[in-house]
Amino acid sequence: MMKDERIRFLADKHLSGQLGEEELTELGGRLDSDPDQAEVFAEMMSEAFAGTDAPAGLWIKLKGQAQKRERRIKLRLWLGRVAAGLALLAVAFVGYRFAADKAMEDSRLAESQEVELLLSDGTKVPYSALKDSLSEVSGKGFIRSLDSGSTLNYEKDGFQSLKETYNTIRVPSGKRFALRLSDGSRLVLNSETEVRYPVVFKGTERNIELLAGEIYCVIAKNKIRPFHVSTDRLKLRVLGTEFNLSAYKNENISRAVLVEGSVGILPRGSFYDPKKAVVLSPGQALSYNRTTKKVIRSNVDVGLYTAWKDGRFVFHDMPLDEIFGRVERWYGVKINSEFRLPGELYRGELDEETVDDAMEALSYLCGFKYKKDSDGFVVW
């Protein structure tokens, strides 16, 4: 059949490393739309990797370059199409959608630690206690509800009798969390993130603090009340904008990536002056180096920096030790390793993989061995 000949042609080109971007897109479309072509493709991959050490049911694309080797692995569990649950390359990124529910429904997340709400008086409320009380107005000065158990919501502005009091959300490793502020702004918090915010916004400005970690923000528009997000070094000013902000304490680079709207960035504590601010347009990022104090504005693929909110673990031109750090944070595990590959950079995507699947794929890709222990994994 003509369609079988085409899928075999595309598969052969892929195995030889000669598949172009348009053909990759075509291949992905054929695999997603036609189970018969997918089965032909699966058989070819099985034959190609027969007799190798590749994990069963795993397809990995390895691509060499002259000056630096890039090895790409984009995995997506493909259920119900091919026997034994073949893992495929994900040939395209999905759209940039706000996925608060998914951030709360990830079955891979570790259960040993809980998201924690810190009240203005110092009281700590674990997520399990929040789930037991879906709607509450507390004498301690905060208002909360849980939307179907997935998002922590604060009521709309209008409780003018409340003084400006602050809550703090702490998200441990291995978890993500969603938050809706009193003005309607929506935040997704990545693992190891801490955000401080007012229960009800007062005055002419809306101010929150990213104390550590990473957040994806969709800010409610309000032309007369600008929204500010502060990190330990930066201050972002927005009116109605969608962006990602990362400021992990153990990472040298803090980065703001703009998806929609406009944002001005100044050093923390500065009075906002539009003439001195670094202004980003959609598709741009500002990176701040904590060591050199250098600020760089650049054009980026925003999907690489926002995929985490949709439950996808993406790494791009990243050394192995940094990938291990991201795996630790993403899955809430520990990786003890002396394994290093100087000069090797990797690109890839893990979509809905368990930590065991992720380690198996990475070990084949990068050439290390590992075993599980009581804390997580030992790599050599």
Short mmCIF file of C-alpha atoms in Angstrom, two decimals:
data_model
loop_
_atom_site.label_atom_id
_atom_site.label_comp_id
_atom_site.label_asym_id
_atom_site.label_seq_id
_atom_site.Cartn_x
_atom_site.Cartn_y
_atom_site.Cartn_z
CA MET A 1 0.00 0.00 0.00
CA MET A 2 1.14 3.53 -0.79
CA LYS A 3 0.76 4.74 2.81
CA ASP A 4 2.88 1.84 4.12
CA GLU A 5 5.60 2.72 1.63
CA ARG A 6 5.54 6.34 2.82
CA ILE A 7 5.79 5.43 6.52
CA ARG A 8 8.67 3.05 5.78
CA PHE A 9 10.42 5.79 3.82
CA LEU A 10 10.06 8.24 6.71
CA ALA A 11 11.18 5.64 9.25
CA ASP A 12 14.29 4.80 7.20
CA LYS A 13 15.21 8.49 6.94
CA HIS A 14 14.72 8.91 10.66
CA LEU A 15 16.97 5.97 11.50
CA SER A 16 19.69 7.40 9.25
CA GLY A 17 19.38 10.83 10.91
CA GLN A 18 18.26 12.53 7.68
CA LEU A 19 14.67 13.39 8.57
CA GLY A 20 13.88 17.10 8.17
CA GLU A 21 11.53 19.16 10.33
CA GLU A 22 8.64 19.03 7.84
CA GLU A 23 9.00 15.26 7.52
CA LEU A 24 9.13 14.94 11.32
CA THR A 25 5.81 16.76 11.48
CA GLU A 26 4.38 14.51 8.76
CA LEU A 27 5.61 11.41 10.61
CA GLY A 28 3.97 12.56 13.82
CA GLY A 29 0.69 13.19 12.05
CA ARG A 30 0.68 9.74 10.46
CA LEU A 31 1.46 8.01 13.76
CA ASP A 32 -1.27 9.93 15.60
CA SER A 33 -3.96 9.48 12.97
CA ASP A 34 -3.48 5.95 11.59
CA PRO A 35 -3.02 2.90 13.90
CA ASP A 36 -2.04 0.71 10.93
CA GLN A 37 0.87 3.00 9.98
CA ALA A 38 1.82 3.22 13.66
CA GLU A 39 2.03 -0.57 13.81
CA VAL A 40 4.27 -0.68 10.73
CA PHE A 41 6.49 1.96 12.28
CA ALA A 42 6.65 0.07 15.61
CA GLU A 43 7.73 -3.10 13.83
CA MET A 44 10.51 -1.23 12.05
CA MET A 45 11.77 0.29 15.28
CA SER A 46 11.74 -3.10 17.00
CA GLU A 47 13.77 -4.60 14.15
CA ALA A 48 16.20 -1.66 14.17
CA PHE A 49 16.93 -2.00 17.88
CA ALA A 50 16.89 -5.81 18.00
CA GLY A 51 20.07 -7.15 19.59
CA THR A 52 21.01 -3.79 21.17
CA ASP A 53 20.92 -2.76 24.81
CA ALA A 54 18.04 -0.38 24.21
CA PRO A 55 15.23 -0.70 26.79
CA ALA A 56 12.32 -2.78 25.55
CA GLY A 57 9.66 -0.75 23.80
CA LEU A 58 11.78 2.40 23.68
CA TRP A 59 12.61 4.42 20.60
CA ILE A 60 15.43 6.92 20.94
CA LYS A 61 16.78 9.28 18.36
CA LEU A 62 20.52 9.95 18.54
CA LYS A 63 21.89 12.77 16.47
CA GLY A 64 25.60 13.60 16.12
CA GLN A 65 27.06 16.97 15.19
CA ALA A 66 30.59 17.87 14.10
CA GLN A 67 31.56 20.30 16.85
CA LYS A 68 29.33 19.20 19.71
CA ARG A 69 27.18 16.14 19.97
CA GLU A 70 23.53 16.63 20.66
CA ARG A 71 21.49 13.65 21.69
CA ARG A 72 17.79 14.14 21.54
CA ILE A 73 15.23 12.08 23.29
CA LYS A 74 11.58 13.03 23.23
CA LEU A 75 9.45 10.40 24.78
CA ARG A 76 5.70 10.08 25.04
CA LEU A 77 3.93 7.05 26.38
CA TRP A 78 1.72 5.87 23.57
CA LEU A 79 -1.00 3.75 25.10
CA GLY A 80 -3.55 1.58 23.33
CA ARG A 81 -1.93 1.79 19.90
CA VAL A 82 0.94 -0.68 19.93
CA ALA A 83 1.32 -3.89 21.95
CA ALA A 84 3.61 -3.57 25.00
CA GLY A 85 3.05 0.19 25.16
CA LEU A 86 5.76 1.47 22.80
CA ALA A 87 7.31 4.80 23.80
CA LEU A 88 7.58 7.23 20.90
CA LEU A 89 9.33 10.40 20.01
CA ALA A 90 7.05 13.38 20.54
CA VAL A 91 7.62 15.16 17.26
CA ALA A 92 6.14 18.50 18.24
CA PHE A 93 5.48 20.55 21.32
CA VAL A 94 1.86 21.03 22.35
CA GLY A 95 0.35 24.51 22.59
CA TYR A 96 1.02 26.78 25.53
CA ARG A 97 -2.09 26.15 27.60
CA PHE A 98 -2.76 26.97 31.21
CA ALA A 99 -3.21 23.60 32.95
CA ALA A 100 -3.89 24.16 36.62
CA ASP A 101 -5.87 20.93 37.01
CA LYS A 102 -3.05 18.86 35.58
CA ALA A 103 -0.61 20.51 37.94
CA MET A 104 -2.64 19.04 40.81
CA GLU A 105 -3.48 15.62 39.36
CA ASP A 106 0.02 14.33 38.64
CA SER A 107 0.06 10.78 40.00
CA ARG A 108 3.86 10.68 39.93
CA LEU A 109 4.19 13.24 42.72
CA ALA A 110 5.69 12.11 45.97
CA GLU A 111 3.23 11.76 48.84
CA SER A 112 5.78 12.12 51.64
CA GLN A 113 5.74 15.94 51.54
CA GLU A 114 2.78 18.27 51.31
CA VAL A 115 2.13 21.66 49.85
CA GLU A 116 1.93 24.03 52.80
CA LEU A 117 0.04 27.28 53.40
CA LEU A 118 1.72 29.66 55.85
CA LEU A 119 -0.70 32.18 57.37
CA SER A 120 0.15 35.73 58.39
CA ASP A 121 0.31 34.75 62.08
CA GLY A 122 2.79 31.95 61.36
CA THR A 123 0.28 29.09 61.39
CA LYS A 124 1.19 26.30 58.95
CA VAL A 125 -1.69 24.56 57.16
CA PRO A 126 -0.85 21.40 55.11
CA TYR A 127 -2.71 20.71 51.88
CA SER A 128 -4.51 17.73 53.40
CA ALA A 129 -6.12 20.09 55.93
CA LEU A 130 -7.13 22.47 53.15
CA LYS A 131 -8.89 19.61 51.35
CA ASP A 132 -10.94 18.93 54.46
CA SER A 133 -12.35 22.47 54.43
CA LEU A 134 -13.30 23.48 50.90
CA SER A 135 -14.47 26.96 51.85
CA GLU A 136 -13.50 29.02 54.86
CA VAL A 137 -13.38 32.61 56.06
CA SER A 138 -10.89 32.68 58.91
CA GLY A 139 -10.60 35.11 61.78
CA LYS A 140 -6.89 35.11 61.08
CA GLY A 141 -7.58 37.29 58.07
CA PHE A 142 -7.54 35.08 55.01
CA ILE A 143 -10.14 33.76 52.62
CA ARG A 144 -9.73 30.52 50.73
CA SER A 145 -11.52 27.83 48.80
CA LEU A 146 -10.48 24.82 46.77
CA ASP A 147 -11.88 24.55 43.27
CA SER A 148 -12.67 20.83 42.86
CA GLY A 149 -9.63 20.16 45.00
CA SER A 150 -7.26 21.46 42.32
CA THR A 151 -6.70 25.20 42.80
CA LEU A 152 -6.43 27.33 45.91
CA ASN A 153 -8.69 30.34 45.33
CA TYR A 154 -8.89 33.68 47.09
CA GLU A 155 -12.10 35.68 46.84
CA LYS A 156 -12.40 38.68 44.57
CA ASP A 157 -11.41 42.12 45.86
CA GLY A 158 -14.14 43.73 47.89
CA PHE A 159 -13.41 42.71 51.46
CA GLN A 160 -12.28 46.22 52.27
CA SER A 161 -12.60 45.68 56.02
CA LEU A 162 -9.65 43.30 55.93
CA LYS A 163 -6.28 44.86 56.47
CA GLU A 164 -3.53 43.81 54.08
CA THR A 165 -2.35 40.47 55.40
CA TYR A 166 -0.10 37.98 53.65
CA ASN A 167 -0.12 34.25 53.03
CA THR A 168 2.76 32.15 51.72
CA ILE A 169 2.51 28.95 49.67
CA ARG A 170 5.40 26.46 49.89
CA VAL A 171 5.57 23.68 47.28
CA PRO A 172 8.04 20.83 48.00
CA SER A 173 10.05 18.87 45.45
CA GLY A 174 8.01 16.43 43.38
CA LYS A 175 4.85 18.54 43.39
CA ARG A 176 3.17 21.36 41.47
CA PHE A 177 0.36 23.61 42.71
CA ALA A 178 -2.16 26.10 41.31
CA LEU A 179 -3.24 29.37 42.90
CA ARG A 180 -5.81 32.03 42.04
CA LEU A 181 -5.26 35.40 43.71
CA SER A 182 -8.00 37.73 44.92
CA ASP A 183 -7.76 39.89 41.76
CA GLY A 184 -8.33 36.86 39.52
CA SER A 185 -4.68 36.41 38.53
CA ARG A 186 -3.69 32.74 38.12
CA LEU A 187 -0.39 31.14 39.09
CA VAL A 188 1.04 27.66 38.66
CA LEU A 189 3.88 26.92 41.09
CA ASN A 190 6.63 24.48 40.15
CA SER A 191 8.42 22.15 42.55
CA GLU A 192 10.49 23.74 45.34
CA THR A 193 8.67 27.07 44.99
CA GLU A 194 7.65 29.59 47.64
CA VAL A 195 5.41 32.59 46.91
CA ARG A 196 4.26 35.34 49.32
CA TYR A 197 1.13 37.34 48.41
CA PRO A 198 -1.60 39.47 50.05
CA VAL A 199 -4.94 37.88 50.85
CA VAL A 200 -6.63 40.97 49.39
CA PHE A 201 -4.77 43.58 47.34
CA LYS A 202 -4.86 47.08 48.83
CA GLY A 203 -3.81 50.46 47.49
CA THR A 204 -2.86 51.39 43.94
CA GLU A 205 -0.51 48.47 43.24
CA ARG A 206 -0.63 44.67 43.39
CA ASN A 207 2.57 43.16 44.78
CA ILE A 208 3.67 39.55 45.29
CA GLU A 209 7.06 37.95 45.96
CA LEU A 210 8.64 34.88 44.41
CA LEU A 211 10.84 33.91 47.37
CA ALA A 212 12.26 30.89 45.54
CA GLY A 213 11.43 28.59 42.65
CA GLU A 214 9.41 29.02 39.47
CA ILE A 215 5.93 30.30 38.62
CA TYR A 216 3.80 30.60 35.51
CA CYS A 217 1.54 33.65 35.74
CA VAL A 218 -1.58 34.82 33.94
CA ILE A 219 -2.13 38.29 35.38
CA ALA A 220 -5.60 39.85 35.46
CA LYS A 221 -5.74 43.10 33.52
CA ASN A 222 -6.11 46.30 35.55
CA LYS A 223 -4.78 49.46 33.91
CA ILE A 224 -4.91 51.55 37.06
CA ARG A 225 -3.38 48.95 39.41
CA PRO A 226 -0.13 47.57 37.99
CA PHE A 227 1.04 44.14 39.14
CA HIS A 228 4.58 43.65 40.50
CA VAL A 229 6.43 40.38 41.04
CA SER A 230 9.69 40.61 42.99
CA THR A 231 12.49 38.04 43.31
CA ASP A 232 15.63 38.44 45.41
CA ARG A 233 17.23 40.45 42.57
CA LEU A 234 14.54 41.51 40.08
CA LYS A 235 11.22 43.33 39.96
CA LEU A 236 8.71 42.80 37.14
CA ARG A 237 5.94 45.27 36.37
CA VAL A 238 2.90 44.15 34.36
CA LEU A 239 -0.65 45.30 33.63
CA GLY A 240 -2.11 42.14 32.10
CA THR A 241 0.45 39.62 30.98
CA GLU A 242 1.28 35.92 30.70
CA PHE A 243 4.83 34.96 31.62
CA ASN A 244 7.15 32.47 33.30
CA LEU A 245 9.56 33.47 36.06
CA SER A 246 12.31 31.27 37.50
CA ALA A 247 14.52 32.20 40.47
CA TYR A 248 15.79 29.05 42.17
CA LYS A 249 18.30 29.71 44.95
CA ASN A 250 20.59 26.90 43.82
CA GLU A 251 20.69 28.05 40.18
CA ASN A 252 22.96 30.85 38.97
CA ILE A 253 20.48 32.18 36.40
CA SER A 254 17.17 33.89 37.11
CA ARG A 255 14.97 34.14 34.03
CA ALA A 256 11.74 35.83 32.95
CA VAL A 257 10.10 34.58 29.73
CA LEU A 258 7.20 36.51 28.21
CA VAL A 259 4.37 34.62 26.51
CA GLU A 260 1.80 37.41 26.01
CA GLY A 261 1.56 41.13 26.74
CA SER A 262 4.44 43.27 27.94
CA VAL A 263 6.60 43.41 31.04
CA GLY A 264 9.21 45.86 32.32
CA ILE A 265 12.06 44.62 34.51
CA LEU A 266 14.26 46.53 36.96
CA PRO A 267 16.48 45.62 39.92
CA ARG A 268 14.50 44.74 43.05
CA GLY A 269 13.64 47.75 45.20
CA SER A 270 13.83 50.22 42.32
CA PHE A 271 11.13 52.81 41.70
CA TYR A 272 9.66 51.92 38.33
CA ASP A 273 11.04 54.13 35.57
CA PRO A 274 9.99 53.06 32.04
CA LYS A 275 13.12 54.73 30.63
CA LYS A 276 15.41 52.48 32.69
CA ALA A 277 13.41 49.24 32.57
CA VAL A 278 14.26 46.34 30.29
CA VAL A 279 11.01 45.78 28.38
CA LEU A 280 10.21 42.35 26.96
CA SER A 281 8.02 41.53 23.99
CA PRO A 282 6.27 38.14 23.54
CA GLY A 283 8.82 35.45 22.73
CA GLN A 284 11.63 37.22 24.58
CA ALA A 285 13.46 36.34 27.78
CA LEU A 286 15.58 38.24 30.28
CA SER A 287 18.31 36.25 32.01
CA TYR A 288 20.13 37.56 35.09
CA ASN A 289 23.43 36.00 36.15
CA ARG A 290 23.80 36.16 39.93
CA THR A 291 27.59 35.86 39.75
CA THR A 292 28.48 38.28 36.98
CA LYS A 293 25.40 40.53 37.50
CA LYS A 294 25.03 40.45 33.72
CA VAL A 295 21.59 40.89 32.15
CA ILE A 296 20.82 39.41 28.72
CA ARG A 297 17.66 39.88 26.67
CA SER A 298 17.11 37.32 23.91
CA ASN A 299 14.53 35.73 21.63
CA VAL A 300 13.57 32.23 22.79
CA ASP A 301 11.20 29.35 22.16
CA VAL A 302 8.85 29.98 25.08
CA GLY A 303 7.61 26.38 24.97
CA LEU A 304 10.96 25.19 26.30
CA TYR A 305 10.44 27.25 29.46
CA THR A 306 6.72 26.75 30.02
CA ALA A 307 6.28 23.02 29.28
CA TRP A 308 6.57 22.13 32.98
CA LYS A 309 3.15 23.64 33.75
CA ASP A 310 1.58 21.13 31.34
CA GLY A 311 3.27 18.18 33.03
CA ARG A 312 6.16 17.86 30.54
CA PHE A 313 9.80 17.72 31.61
CA VAL A 314 11.88 19.42 28.91
CA PHE A 315 15.65 19.93 28.85
CA HIS A 316 17.43 21.95 26.17
CA ASP A 317 21.22 22.07 25.62
CA MET A 318 21.69 20.95 29.22
CA PRO A 319 24.61 19.07 30.82
CA LEU A 320 23.89 15.80 32.58
CA ASP A 321 24.47 17.07 36.11
CA GLU A 322 21.88 19.80 35.57
CA ILE A 323 19.46 17.25 34.12
CA PHE A 324 19.92 15.15 37.25
CA GLY A 325 19.10 18.23 39.35
CA ARG A 326 15.90 18.79 37.38
CA VAL A 327 14.93 15.11 37.71
CA GLU A 328 15.41 15.36 41.49
CA ARG A 329 13.15 18.40 41.67
CA TRP A 330 10.57 17.09 39.19
CA TYR A 331 10.08 13.67 40.75
CA GLY A 332 11.01 14.42 44.36
CA VAL A 333 13.91 11.93 44.45
CA LYS A 334 17.66 12.03 45.18
CA ILE A 335 20.34 11.12 42.65
CA ASN A 336 23.82 10.44 43.99
CA SER A 337 26.27 10.53 41.10
CA GLU A 338 29.92 10.83 40.23
CA PHE A 339 29.09 10.35 36.56
CA ARG A 340 29.99 13.31 34.34
CA LEU A 341 30.34 13.87 30.60
CA PRO A 342 32.22 17.18 30.15
CA GLY A 343 31.12 19.01 27.03
CA GLU A 344 28.08 16.87 26.41
CA LEU A 345 24.80 18.77 26.05
CA TYR A 346 21.43 17.09 25.74
CA ARG A 347 17.98 17.99 24.51
CA GLY A 348 14.85 16.06 25.26
CA GLU A 349 11.33 15.80 26.57
CA LEU A 350 9.74 13.33 28.97
CA ASP A 351 5.98 13.37 28.73
CA GLU A 352 4.03 11.53 31.46
CA GLU A 353 6.95 9.19 32.23
CA THR A 354 7.43 7.69 35.67
CA VAL A 355 10.77 8.33 37.34
CA ASP A 356 11.78 4.73 36.56
CA ASP A 357 10.97 5.26 32.86
CA ALA A 358 12.90 8.54 32.90
CA MET A 359 16.01 7.04 34.46
CA GLU A 360 15.93 4.06 32.10
CA ALA A 361 15.69 6.32 29.05
CA LEU A 362 18.38 8.72 30.26
CA SER A 363 20.76 5.89 31.16
CA TYR A 364 20.54 4.48 27.64
CA LEU A 365 20.86 7.92 26.10
CA CYS A 366 23.80 9.08 28.22
CA GLY A 367 25.59 5.81 28.85
CA PHE A 368 25.47 5.62 32.63
CA LYS A 369 24.37 2.81 34.93
CA TYR A 370 22.23 3.19 38.01
CA LYS A 371 20.45 1.40 40.80
CA LYS A 372 17.68 2.36 43.19
CA ASP A 373 18.35 2.87 46.87
CA SER A 374 16.31 4.06 49.85
CA ASP A 375 16.72 7.74 48.92
CA GLY A 376 16.35 7.48 45.14
CA PHE A 377 19.11 6.47 42.72
CA VAL A 378 22.85 5.89 42.68
CA VAL A 379 24.50 6.59 39.29
CA TRP A 380 27.93 5.52 38.02
#
